[in-house]
Every structure is written in C-alpha cells, then in structure tokens.
Amino acid sequence: EIHEKIRKEREEWERQKQKEEKMKREEDEKQKEREQRMSDDFNQRIKQEREKMEIEKEEFQSKHEAQENSMKILRERVEQMNMEGEVMMRKLEEVKERMKMMIEEQRQNHDKEITKHVAQHRKTQDELAREREVFKDQLREIVREVEKTRAEKEQFEINYNRLETDRLNHEKERKRRQEEFNEKEEQYKMQIEEKEREVSEKIIKEREEWERQKQQEEIMKRKEEDEKHREREQRIEKMDMEKEDLQSKQELKENNMKILTERVEQMNREKEELIRKLEEEKERMKMMTEEDKQNQERERREEEFNKREEQYKIQIKEKEEKVRELHETMKKEREEWEEQKRREEKKRMRNKKREKR
C-alpha cells in the first residue's frame, strides 16, 4: 500500500509537472507574440515619421520654386520700366527740338515783317509769348512726367533690391534649415539604430533572465505560481490600456498637426491672393491714358493706390507673421509629442522589467 501510494503521488506529481510545463510554454509563446507586435508597431511608427519628413521636404522645395518665379517676373517688370523711361527721354528731346525750330521760324518771320507792320509785329509778339508760355507749360509737364517716371524707376529699383536681399536671406535661411533638417535626419537615424540595438539587447537580457526565473519557478508552489500569473495578467492588461491611451494621444496630436498644416496652407493662399491684387493695381495704374493723368482724378487714384498698396503690404506681413507663429507652434507640439513618446516608452520598459522579475 505504501508503494502504491508513493506511485500514485509520483504519477500525480508527473502530471502536475507536465501541466505546469505546458502552461509555461504557452506563456512563452504569448510573450514572444507580444514582443513581435511591439517590434512591428515600433517599425511602423518609424516608417510613418520618415514619410512625413519627406513630405515636409518636398513642400519646402515647391515653395522655394514659387518664390524664384516671382523674382523672375519682378526683374522683367523692372526692365520694362527702364525701357519706358528711355522712351520718355527721347520724346522730351524731340519736343525740345521742335520748340527750337518753331521759335527760330517765328523769329525769322518777325524780322521780315517788322519793317512793314508794327502793329502786326506787336500782335505776332503777343502770340509768340502766348505760344512760349504754352510750350513752357508743356515742357514743365513733360519734365514732371520724366521726374515722376524716374522716381518710380528708383522706387522700383529700391523694391527690387529689397526683394533681392530678402531672396538671398531666404536662400541662406533655406540652406541653413536644409542643413539642420539633414543633421536631424542623421541624428534620428542614429537614435533609431541605437534604440533598435538597445531593444535587441534588452530582449536578450530579458529572455536570459526569464530562463533563469523559469528554472527557479519549477520548485515553487502552485499557489505562488497562480498568484504571479494573476499579477502578470493584470500588468499585461494595464500595459494594453496604456498602449491604447498612447495611441489615442498620438492620433490626437496627428489631427492637430493636420489642422495646423491646413491653416498654414490657407494663409499662404491668402498671401498669394493679396500679392496678385497688388500686382493688378500696379498694372491698372500703368495702363491709365495721358488724359486720365492730367485731370484731378489721377491724384486721388494715386493716393488710393498708395493706401491700398500699404494695406496690402501690412496684410502680407501679418500673414507671414501668423505663418511663422504656426510653424513655431507645430515645432513645439512635435517636440512635446516626441518627449511624451520617449517617457511612455521608458515607462513601458520599466513595467516590462518588473513583470519579468
């Protein structure tokens, strides 16, 4: 009976041992699956970040090309103003030459008729004086137009030089940002490689630790094993909840980034519309006829144009400031999101280590 009892106890112990080994194998497989899912999620986030960086790089290049086209159009307009100024100078010389010829012709006629008709001489002298006044008025008007054209030309040259300076500064800023982007990309790649290596080392260490723990757990009682199993399941549930919370926060951040990007695009479109209206006003002022320029309405229109031009410039400056602020906000939120993601990753790894212990 004693031998039979010992045999039964041994068989019971063998069955219990096989059952425990089976449970441990199942737990091992579940652990491997969780590790694989975590690795796949990490790789997917890395891929998404890389794609997002490529899209931002392409958008920056397209904006730079649009600015280059605007500078080319402005240079062509400056050349056109130079040609118009030369035409006005030639017209002024022709008017001066005609005045000299007319004055000389009047003087010769006056010398021929002075001995015959004194009264006619006085009448001719008066007419000549009136014609001289008319010619002087015309000459002064032409001189004013030439001076105005010269002033407009100088103003256009000043605007062109200022835009050229802005373009050079923008080019320097673009190169600096490109270099910073490349440096950050390299750093990001190095950080990814370092994290992958650290994760791999941690997985190996955790597996070794788990193997040692497995050997120790074989001698522990069933009650302790059940308790640990319940605690492990609770921690896994907690980790899953934290993971879902992190994913929801990440989706919220991505939605905010999308909204900010749409606002930036809308403000850029408004800026382009303001620039287009400004160019239309300039073209409309250029196409005004000489008759429109001589009346009093011309001065009022020029004042209105100058006011609208200043308003457009102020609006463009405000739009650019808003775009810059939005970029700063997007940058800060991205940094905060990266910092939060690192904290969540560290917290998850600490929980995982505690679970292995």
mmCIF file of C-alpha atoms in Angstrom:
data_model
loop_
_atom_site.group_PDB
_atom_site.id
_atom_site.type_symbol
_atom_site.label_atom_id
_atom_site.label_comp_id
_atom_site.label_asym_id
_atom_site.label_seq_id
_atom_site.Cartn_x
_atom_site.Cartn_y
_atom_site.Cartn_z
ATOM 1 C CA GLU A 1 0.000 0.000 0.000
ATOM 2 C CA ILE A 2 2.801 2.402 0.775
ATOM 3 C CA HIS A 3 4.418 1.655 -2.600
ATOM 4 C CA GLU A 4 1.106 2.093 -4.342
ATOM 5 C CA LYS A 5 0.534 5.380 -2.588
ATOM 6 C CA ILE A 6 4.033 6.560 -3.492
ATOM 7 C CA ARG A 7 3.469 5.525 -7.107
ATOM 8 C CA LYS A 8 0.178 7.433 -7.278
ATOM 9 C CA GLU A 9 1.758 10.508 -5.719
ATOM 10 C CA ARG A 10 4.606 10.281 -8.203
ATOM 11 C CA GLU A 11 2.187 9.963 -11.122
ATOM 12 C CA GLU A 12 0.218 12.910 -9.792
ATOM 13 C CA TRP A 13 3.415 14.880 -9.449
ATOM 14 C CA GLU A 14 4.389 13.977 -13.047
ATOM 15 C CA ARG A 15 1.004 15.096 -14.361
ATOM 16 C CA GLN A 16 1.241 18.314 -12.390
ATOM 17 C CA LYS A 17 4.731 18.902 -13.700
ATOM 18 C CA GLN A 18 3.657 18.320 -17.336
ATOM 19 C CA LYS A 19 0.726 20.628 -16.873
ATOM 20 C CA GLU A 20 2.961 23.367 -15.467
ATOM 21 C CA GLU A 21 5.428 22.928 -18.327
ATOM 22 C CA LYS A 22 2.600 23.198 -20.832
ATOM 23 C CA MET A 23 1.379 26.415 -19.195
ATOM 24 C CA LYS A 24 4.894 27.844 -19.252
ATOM 25 C CA ARG A 25 5.302 27.001 -22.938
ATOM 26 C CA GLU A 26 2.014 28.733 -23.693
ATOM 27 C CA GLU A 27 3.109 31.737 -21.652
ATOM 28 C CA ASP A 28 6.419 31.779 -23.522
ATOM 29 C CA GLU A 29 4.620 31.798 -26.883
ATOM 30 C CA LYS A 30 2.327 34.611 -25.757
ATOM 31 C CA GLN A 31 5.333 36.618 -24.612
ATOM 32 C CA LYS A 32 7.020 36.138 -27.991
ATOM 33 C CA GLU A 33 3.877 37.261 -29.808
ATOM 34 C CA ARG A 34 3.624 40.405 -27.665
ATOM 35 C CA GLU A 35 7.274 41.224 -28.304
ATOM 36 C CA GLN A 36 6.779 40.747 -32.055
ATOM 37 C CA ARG A 37 3.721 43.014 -32.073
ATOM 38 C CA MET A 38 5.602 45.692 -30.157
ATOM 39 C CA SER A 39 8.507 45.472 -32.608
ATOM 40 C CA ASP A 40 6.140 45.752 -35.602
ATOM 41 C CA ASP A 41 4.410 48.798 -34.091
ATOM 42 C CA PHE A 42 7.757 50.461 -33.450
ATOM 43 C CA ASN A 43 8.905 49.852 -37.055
ATOM 44 C CA GLN A 44 5.595 51.174 -38.412
ATOM 45 C CA ARG A 45 5.934 54.423 -36.427
ATOM 46 C CA ILE A 46 9.479 54.863 -37.728
ATOM 47 C CA LYS A 47 8.258 54.405 -41.307
ATOM 48 C CA GLN A 48 5.469 56.967 -40.823
ATOM 49 C CA GLU A 49 7.892 59.530 -39.374
ATOM 50 C CA ARG A 50 10.239 59.111 -42.344
ATOM 51 C CA GLU A 51 7.384 59.558 -44.839
ATOM 52 C CA LYS A 52 6.223 62.677 -43.017
ATOM 53 C CA MET A 53 9.741 64.167 -43.138
ATOM 54 C CA GLU A 54 9.928 63.518 -46.913
ATOM 55 C CA ILE A 55 6.575 65.256 -47.476
ATOM 56 C CA GLU A 56 7.706 68.334 -45.486
ATOM 57 C CA LYS A 57 10.916 68.442 -47.505
ATOM 58 C CA GLU A 58 9.017 68.391 -50.842
ATOM 59 C CA GLU A 59 6.629 71.153 -49.682
ATOM 60 C CA PHE A 60 9.563 73.363 -48.689
ATOM 61 C CA GLN A 61 11.204 72.900 -52.130
ATOM 62 C CA SER A 62 7.955 73.731 -54.009
ATOM 63 C CA LYS A 63 7.551 76.985 -52.007
ATOM 64 C CA HIS A 64 11.130 77.950 -52.852
ATOM 65 C CA GLU A 65 10.478 77.417 -56.594
ATOM 66 C CA ALA A 66 7.371 79.639 -56.433
ATOM 67 C CA GLN A 67 9.427 82.451 -54.859
ATOM 68 C CA GLU A 68 12.061 82.107 -57.596
ATOM 69 C CA ASN A 69 9.352 82.541 -60.273
ATOM 70 C CA SER A 70 8.046 85.683 -58.528
ATOM 71 C CA MET A 71 11.560 87.205 -58.507
ATOM 72 C CA LYS A 72 11.924 86.482 -62.242
ATOM 73 C CA ILE A 73 8.624 88.256 -63.031
ATOM 74 C CA LEU A 74 9.678 91.283 -60.933
ATOM 75 C CA ARG A 75 13.003 91.565 -62.790
ATOM 76 C CA GLU A 76 11.153 91.569 -66.119
ATOM 77 C CA ARG A 77 8.905 94.399 -64.902
ATOM 78 C CA VAL A 78 11.919 96.471 -63.823
ATOM 79 C CA GLU A 79 13.451 96.051 -67.298
ATOM 80 C CA GLN A 80 10.160 97.157 -68.866
ATOM 81 C CA MET A 81 10.140 100.322 -66.674
ATOM 82 C CA ASN A 82 13.717 101.101 -67.796
ATOM 83 C CA MET A 83 12.645 100.854 -71.453
ATOM 84 C CA GLU A 84 9.645 103.143 -70.835
ATOM 85 C CA GLY A 85 11.927 105.702 -69.152
ATOM 86 C CA GLU A 86 14.232 105.741 -72.183
ATOM 87 C CA VAL A 87 11.226 106.298 -74.495
ATOM 88 C CA MET A 88 10.085 109.269 -72.354
ATOM 89 C CA MET A 89 13.581 110.828 -72.535
ATOM 90 C CA ARG A 90 13.596 110.531 -76.344
ATOM 91 C CA LYS A 91 10.169 112.204 -76.521
ATOM 92 C CA LEU A 92 11.455 115.055 -74.317
ATOM 93 C CA GLU A 93 14.409 115.667 -76.644
ATOM 94 C CA GLU A 94 12.087 115.677 -79.670
ATOM 95 C CA VAL A 95 9.795 118.267 -78.047
ATOM 96 C CA LYS A 96 12.778 120.496 -77.205
ATOM 97 C CA GLU A 97 13.979 120.305 -80.813
ATOM 98 C CA ARG A 98 10.534 121.201 -82.171
ATOM 99 C CA MET A 99 10.364 124.178 -79.812
ATOM 100 C CA LYS A 100 13.732 125.452 -81.010
ATOM 101 C CA MET A 101 12.676 125.157 -84.653
ATOM 102 C CA MET A 102 9.348 126.900 -84.055
ATOM 103 C CA ILE A 103 10.985 129.712 -82.080
ATOM 104 C CA GLU A 104 13.573 130.189 -84.827
ATOM 105 C CA GLU A 105 10.850 130.225 -87.500
ATOM 106 C CA GLN A 106 8.821 132.801 -85.569
ATOM 107 C CA ARG A 107 11.894 134.959 -85.102
ATOM 108 C CA GLN A 108 12.680 134.945 -88.828
ATOM 109 C CA ASN A 109 9.102 135.831 -89.771
ATOM 110 C CA HIS A 110 9.161 138.567 -87.174
ATOM 111 C CA ASP A 111 12.354 140.095 -88.657
ATOM 112 C CA LYS A 112 10.839 140.100 -92.163
ATOM 113 C CA GLU A 113 7.599 141.791 -91.146
ATOM 114 C CA ILE A 114 8.941 144.279 -88.563
ATOM 115 C CA THR A 115 9.628 146.988 -91.157
ATOM 116 C CA LYS A 116 6.180 146.710 -92.686
ATOM 117 C CA HIS A 117 3.673 146.366 -89.945
ATOM 118 C CA VAL A 118 4.467 147.461 -86.399
ATOM 119 C CA ALA A 119 1.025 146.566 -85.204
ATOM 120 C CA GLN A 120 1.273 143.171 -86.795
ATOM 121 C CA HIS A 121 4.645 142.835 -85.081
ATOM 122 C CA ARG A 122 3.096 143.516 -81.703
ATOM 123 C CA LYS A 123 0.300 141.038 -82.391
ATOM 124 C CA THR A 124 2.778 138.412 -83.514
ATOM 125 C CA GLN A 125 4.919 139.149 -80.445
ATOM 126 C CA ASP A 126 1.928 138.587 -78.183
ATOM 127 C CA GLU A 127 1.011 135.366 -79.955
ATOM 128 C CA LEU A 128 4.607 134.217 -79.713
ATOM 129 C CA ALA A 129 4.649 134.994 -75.999
ATOM 130 C CA ARG A 130 1.457 133.006 -75.505
ATOM 131 C CA GLU A 131 2.834 130.136 -77.538
ATOM 132 C CA ARG A 132 6.035 130.258 -75.496
ATOM 133 C CA GLU A 133 4.004 130.063 -72.322
ATOM 134 C CA VAL A 134 2.101 127.108 -73.740
ATOM 135 C CA PHE A 135 5.359 125.459 -74.757
ATOM 136 C CA LYS A 136 6.831 126.169 -71.321
ATOM 137 C CA ASP A 137 3.770 124.629 -69.680
ATOM 138 C CA GLN A 138 4.085 121.608 -71.932
ATOM 139 C CA LEU A 139 7.797 121.400 -71.176
ATOM 140 C CA ARG A 140 7.182 121.627 -67.437
ATOM 141 C CA GLU A 141 4.520 118.922 -67.715
ATOM 142 C CA ILE A 142 6.920 116.692 -69.643
ATOM 143 C CA VAL A 143 9.694 117.377 -67.101
ATOM 144 C CA ARG A 144 7.310 116.474 -64.280
ATOM 145 C CA GLU A 145 6.338 113.273 -66.064
ATOM 146 C CA VAL A 146 10.013 112.415 -66.617
ATOM 147 C CA GLU A 147 10.842 113.135 -62.974
ATOM 148 C CA LYS A 148 7.854 111.069 -61.891
ATOM 149 C CA THR A 149 8.969 108.227 -64.165
ATOM 150 C CA ARG A 150 12.499 108.499 -62.797
ATOM 151 C CA ALA A 151 11.178 108.464 -59.214
ATOM 152 C CA GLU A 152 9.010 105.428 -59.987
ATOM 153 C CA LYS A 153 12.005 103.749 -61.574
ATOM 154 C CA GLU A 154 14.140 104.468 -58.483
ATOM 155 C CA GLN A 155 11.351 103.180 -56.238
ATOM 156 C CA PHE A 156 11.092 100.009 -58.317
ATOM 157 C CA GLU A 157 14.865 99.575 -58.114
ATOM 158 C CA ILE A 158 14.693 100.022 -54.334
ATOM 159 C CA ASN A 159 11.878 97.473 -54.122
ATOM 160 C CA TYR A 160 13.773 95.137 -56.407
ATOM 161 C CA ASN A 161 16.961 95.434 -54.317
ATOM 162 C CA ARG A 162 14.977 94.858 -51.151
ATOM 163 C CA LEU A 163 13.300 91.797 -52.659
ATOM 164 C CA GLU A 164 16.658 90.547 -53.922
ATOM 165 C CA THR A 165 18.096 90.970 -50.413
ATOM 166 C CA ASP A 166 15.095 89.134 -48.972
ATOM 167 C CA ARG A 167 15.565 86.395 -51.546
ATOM 168 C CA LEU A 168 19.248 85.989 -50.634
ATOM 169 C CA ASN A 169 18.377 85.933 -46.935
ATOM 170 C CA HIS A 170 15.647 83.426 -47.660
ATOM 171 C CA GLU A 171 18.112 81.315 -49.647
ATOM 172 C CA LYS A 172 20.570 81.387 -46.732
ATOM 173 C CA GLU A 173 17.767 80.502 -44.321
ATOM 174 C CA ARG A 174 16.633 77.686 -46.626
ATOM 175 C CA LYS A 175 20.180 76.262 -46.787
ATOM 176 C CA ARG A 176 20.504 76.551 -43.010
ATOM 177 C CA ARG A 177 17.177 74.790 -42.492
ATOM 178 C CA GLN A 178 18.151 72.144 -45.033
ATOM 179 C CA GLU A 179 21.394 71.522 -43.143
ATOM 180 C CA GLU A 180 19.515 71.364 -39.846
ATOM 181 C CA PHE A 181 16.995 69.011 -41.439
ATOM 182 C CA ASN A 182 19.799 66.735 -42.686
ATOM 183 C CA GLU A 183 21.508 66.812 -39.286
ATOM 184 C CA LYS A 184 18.248 65.984 -37.511
ATOM 185 C CA GLU A 185 17.578 63.214 -40.009
ATOM 186 C CA GLU A 186 21.023 61.704 -39.351
ATOM 187 C CA GLN A 187 20.541 62.050 -35.601
ATOM 188 C CA TYR A 188 17.104 60.470 -35.898
ATOM 189 C CA LYS A 189 18.562 57.554 -37.869
ATOM 190 C CA MET A 190 21.327 57.109 -35.281
ATOM 191 C CA GLN A 191 18.757 57.240 -32.479
ATOM 192 C CA ILE A 192 16.634 54.643 -34.260
ATOM 193 C CA GLU A 193 19.627 52.340 -34.714
ATOM 194 C CA GLU A 194 20.633 52.868 -31.083
ATOM 195 C CA LYS A 195 17.097 52.148 -29.887
ATOM 196 C CA GLU A 196 16.885 49.029 -32.045
ATOM 197 C CA ARG A 197 20.183 47.811 -30.650
ATOM 198 C CA GLU A 198 19.115 48.614 -27.079
ATOM 199 C CA VAL A 199 15.762 46.884 -27.601
ATOM 200 C CA SER A 200 17.520 43.822 -29.012
ATOM 201 C CA GLU A 201 19.955 43.710 -26.077
ATOM 202 C CA LYS A 202 17.145 44.189 -23.595
ATOM 203 C CA ILE A 203 15.124 41.409 -25.199
ATOM 204 C CA ILE A 204 18.132 39.067 -24.980
ATOM 205 C CA LYS A 205 18.774 40.001 -21.357
ATOM 206 C CA GLU A 206 15.124 39.684 -20.501
ATOM 207 C CA ARG A 207 14.958 36.266 -22.163
ATOM 208 C CA GLU A 208 18.018 35.082 -20.230
ATOM 209 C CA GLU A 209 16.526 36.440 -17.043
ATOM 210 C CA TRP A 210 13.272 34.731 -17.863
ATOM 211 C CA GLU A 211 15.063 31.407 -18.416
ATOM 212 C CA ARG A 212 16.730 31.689 -15.035
ATOM 213 C CA GLN A 213 13.448 32.613 -13.476
ATOM 214 C CA LYS A 214 11.829 29.658 -15.192
ATOM 215 C CA GLN A 215 14.284 27.275 -13.562
ATOM 216 C CA GLN A 216 13.627 28.795 -10.172
ATOM 217 C CA GLU A 217 9.873 28.740 -10.600
ATOM 218 C CA GLU A 218 9.881 24.975 -11.129
ATOM 219 C CA ILE A 219 10.473 24.468 -7.418
ATOM 220 C CA MET A 220 7.829 26.932 -6.290
ATOM 221 C CA LYS A 221 4.376 26.024 -5.078
ATOM 222 C CA ARG A 222 1.278 26.073 -7.226
ATOM 223 C CA LYS A 223 -0.342 28.770 -5.171
ATOM 224 C CA GLU A 224 2.549 31.195 -5.695
ATOM 225 C CA GLU A 225 2.533 30.438 -9.427
ATOM 226 C CA ASP A 226 -1.185 31.186 -9.663
ATOM 227 C CA GLU A 227 -0.717 34.468 -7.819
ATOM 228 C CA LYS A 228 2.098 35.528 -10.103
ATOM 229 C CA HIS A 229 0.086 34.525 -13.105
ATOM 230 C CA ARG A 230 -2.814 36.740 -11.986
ATOM 231 C CA GLU A 231 -0.462 39.644 -11.317
ATOM 232 C CA ARG A 232 1.139 39.168 -14.719
ATOM 233 C CA GLU A 233 -2.230 39.235 -16.439
ATOM 234 C CA GLN A 234 -3.139 42.418 -14.588
ATOM 235 C CA ARG A 235 0.100 44.091 -15.643
ATOM 236 C CA ILE A 236 -0.461 43.000 -19.241
ATOM 237 C CA GLU A 237 -3.939 44.491 -19.164
ATOM 238 C CA LYS A 238 -2.517 47.675 -17.699
ATOM 239 C CA MET A 239 0.140 47.823 -20.411
ATOM 240 C CA ASP A 240 -2.513 47.304 -23.078
ATOM 241 C CA MET A 241 -4.559 50.126 -21.608
ATOM 242 C CA GLU A 242 -1.503 52.405 -21.512
ATOM 243 C CA LYS A 243 -0.716 51.449 -25.095
ATOM 244 C CA GLU A 244 -4.258 52.304 -26.214
ATOM 245 C CA ASP A 245 -4.054 55.598 -24.322
ATOM 246 C CA LEU A 246 -0.745 56.411 -26.034
ATOM 247 C CA GLN A 247 -2.225 55.590 -29.438
ATOM 248 C CA SER A 248 -5.239 57.833 -28.801
ATOM 249 C CA LYS A 249 -2.926 60.682 -27.745
ATOM 250 C CA GLN A 250 -0.817 60.125 -30.845
ATOM 251 C CA GLU A 251 -3.917 60.249 -33.082
ATOM 252 C CA LEU A 252 -4.996 63.478 -31.376
ATOM 253 C CA LYS A 253 -1.562 65.000 -31.991
ATOM 254 C CA GLU A 254 -1.662 63.938 -35.639
ATOM 255 C CA ASN A 255 -5.107 65.513 -36.070
ATOM 256 C CA ASN A 256 -3.838 68.759 -34.512
ATOM 257 C CA MET A 257 -0.835 68.721 -36.842
ATOM 258 C CA LYS A 258 -3.157 68.197 -39.824
ATOM 259 C CA ILE A 259 -5.358 71.142 -38.768
ATOM 260 C CA LEU A 260 -2.307 73.406 -38.316
ATOM 261 C CA THR A 261 -0.981 72.366 -41.735
ATOM 262 C CA GLU A 262 -4.328 73.227 -43.366
ATOM 263 C CA ARG A 263 -4.300 76.629 -41.635
ATOM 264 C CA VAL A 264 -0.780 77.320 -42.942
ATOM 265 C CA GLU A 265 -1.840 76.391 -46.498
ATOM 266 C CA GLN A 266 -4.916 78.637 -46.256
ATOM 267 C CA MET A 267 -2.809 81.583 -45.061
ATOM 268 C CA ASN A 268 -0.339 81.023 -47.902
ATOM 269 C CA ARG A 269 -3.234 81.119 -50.386
ATOM 270 C CA GLU A 270 -4.486 84.385 -48.835
ATOM 271 C CA LYS A 271 -0.982 85.818 -49.103
ATOM 272 C CA GLU A 272 -0.783 84.884 -52.802
ATOM 273 C CA GLU A 273 -4.208 86.468 -53.394
ATOM 274 C CA LEU A 274 -3.068 89.743 -51.750
ATOM 275 C CA ILE A 275 0.103 89.792 -53.873
ATOM 276 C CA ARG A 276 -1.971 89.175 -57.004
ATOM 277 C CA LYS A 277 -4.321 92.069 -56.139
ATOM 278 C CA LEU A 278 -1.325 94.346 -55.569
ATOM 279 C CA GLU A 279 0.119 93.455 -58.977
ATOM 280 C CA GLU A 280 -3.276 94.065 -60.629
ATOM 281 C CA GLU A 281 -3.446 97.542 -59.051
ATOM 282 C CA LYS A 282 0.053 98.335 -60.338
ATOM 283 C CA GLU A 283 -0.824 97.169 -63.864
ATOM 284 C CA ARG A 284 -4.055 99.170 -63.802
ATOM 285 C CA MET A 285 -2.153 102.342 -62.823
ATOM 286 C CA LYS A 286 0.361 101.770 -65.627
ATOM 287 C CA MET A 287 -2.411 101.397 -68.236
ATOM 288 C CA MET A 288 -4.003 104.756 -67.459
ATOM 289 C CA THR A 289 -4.047 107.114 -70.503
ATOM 290 C CA GLU A 290 -2.343 110.516 -70.624
ATOM 291 C CA GLU A 291 -5.758 112.198 -70.487
ATOM 292 C CA ASP A 292 -6.572 110.448 -67.186
ATOM 293 C CA LYS A 293 -3.236 111.555 -65.716
ATOM 294 C CA GLN A 294 -3.896 115.274 -66.433
ATOM 295 C CA ASN A 295 -7.136 115.600 -64.504
ATOM 296 C CA GLN A 296 -7.595 115.892 -60.764
ATOM 297 C CA GLU A 297 -8.980 112.351 -60.523
ATOM 298 C CA ARG A 298 -5.477 110.998 -61.204
ATOM 299 C CA GLU A 299 -4.076 112.354 -57.946
ATOM 300 C CA ARG A 300 -6.959 110.883 -55.960
ATOM 301 C CA ARG A 301 -6.485 107.487 -57.631
ATOM 302 C CA GLU A 302 -2.762 107.561 -56.945
ATOM 303 C CA GLU A 303 -3.405 108.303 -53.272
ATOM 304 C CA GLU A 304 -5.930 105.457 -53.088
ATOM 305 C CA PHE A 305 -3.468 103.145 -54.819
ATOM 306 C CA ASN A 306 -0.688 104.044 -52.376
ATOM 307 C CA LYS A 307 -3.041 103.470 -49.431
ATOM 308 C CA ARG A 308 -4.166 100.095 -50.815
ATOM 309 C CA GLU A 309 -0.567 99.157 -51.520
ATOM 310 C CA GLU A 310 0.429 99.920 -47.907
ATOM 311 C CA GLN A 311 -2.601 97.974 -46.637
ATOM 312 C CA TYR A 312 -1.669 95.007 -48.817
ATOM 313 C CA LYS A 313 1.918 95.113 -47.555
ATOM 314 C CA ILE A 314 0.704 95.246 -43.925
ATOM 315 C CA GLN A 315 -1.692 92.342 -44.541
ATOM 316 C CA ILE A 316 1.060 90.317 -46.231
ATOM 317 C CA LYS A 317 3.399 90.998 -43.302
ATOM 318 C CA GLU A 318 0.685 89.943 -40.820
ATOM 319 C CA LYS A 319 0.034 86.728 -42.782
ATOM 320 C CA GLU A 320 3.751 85.921 -42.823
ATOM 321 C CA GLU A 321 3.937 86.515 -39.042
ATOM 322 C CA LYS A 322 0.977 84.190 -38.484
ATOM 323 C CA VAL A 323 2.585 81.524 -40.663
ATOM 324 C CA ARG A 324 5.808 81.815 -38.667
ATOM 325 C CA GLU A 325 3.891 81.513 -35.379
ATOM 326 C CA LEU A 326 2.058 78.443 -36.665
ATOM 327 C CA HIS A 327 5.373 76.848 -37.657
ATOM 328 C CA GLU A 328 6.722 77.535 -34.158
ATOM 329 C CA THR A 329 3.578 76.025 -32.611
ATOM 330 C CA MET A 330 3.859 72.929 -34.815
ATOM 331 C CA LYS A 331 7.510 72.556 -33.897
ATOM 332 C CA LYS A 332 6.809 72.845 -30.145
ATOM 333 C CA GLU A 333 3.948 70.359 -30.304
ATOM 334 C CA ARG A 334 6.087 67.897 -32.252
ATOM 335 C CA GLU A 335 8.864 68.202 -29.627
ATOM 336 C CA GLU A 336 6.349 67.714 -26.817
ATOM 337 C CA TRP A 337 4.903 64.681 -28.579
ATOM 338 C CA GLU A 338 8.400 63.181 -29.047
ATOM 339 C CA GLU A 339 9.214 63.795 -25.376
ATOM 340 C CA GLN A 340 5.932 62.208 -24.270
ATOM 341 C CA LYS A 341 6.542 59.227 -26.539
ATOM 342 C CA ARG A 342 10.007 58.708 -25.026
ATOM 343 C CA ARG A 343 8.569 58.883 -21.500
ATOM 344 C CA GLU A 344 5.862 56.369 -22.365
ATOM 345 C CA GLU A 345 8.464 54.068 -23.917
ATOM 346 C CA LYS A 346 10.664 54.241 -20.814
ATOM 347 C CA LYS A 347 7.663 53.626 -18.578
ATOM 348 C CA ARG A 348 6.627 50.624 -20.654
ATOM 349 C CA MET A 349 10.135 49.147 -20.498
ATOM 350 C CA ARG A 350 10.246 49.594 -16.717
ATOM 351 C CA ASN A 351 6.902 47.840 -16.385
ATOM 352 C CA LYS A 352 8.148 45.042 -18.563
ATOM 353 C CA LYS A 353 11.258 44.604 -16.406
ATOM 354 C CA ARG A 354 9.130 44.494 -13.270
ATOM 355 C CA GLU A 355 6.948 41.886 -14.914
ATOM 356 C CA LYS A 356 9.984 39.686 -15.670
ATOM 357 C CA ARG A 357 11.165 39.942 -12.090
#
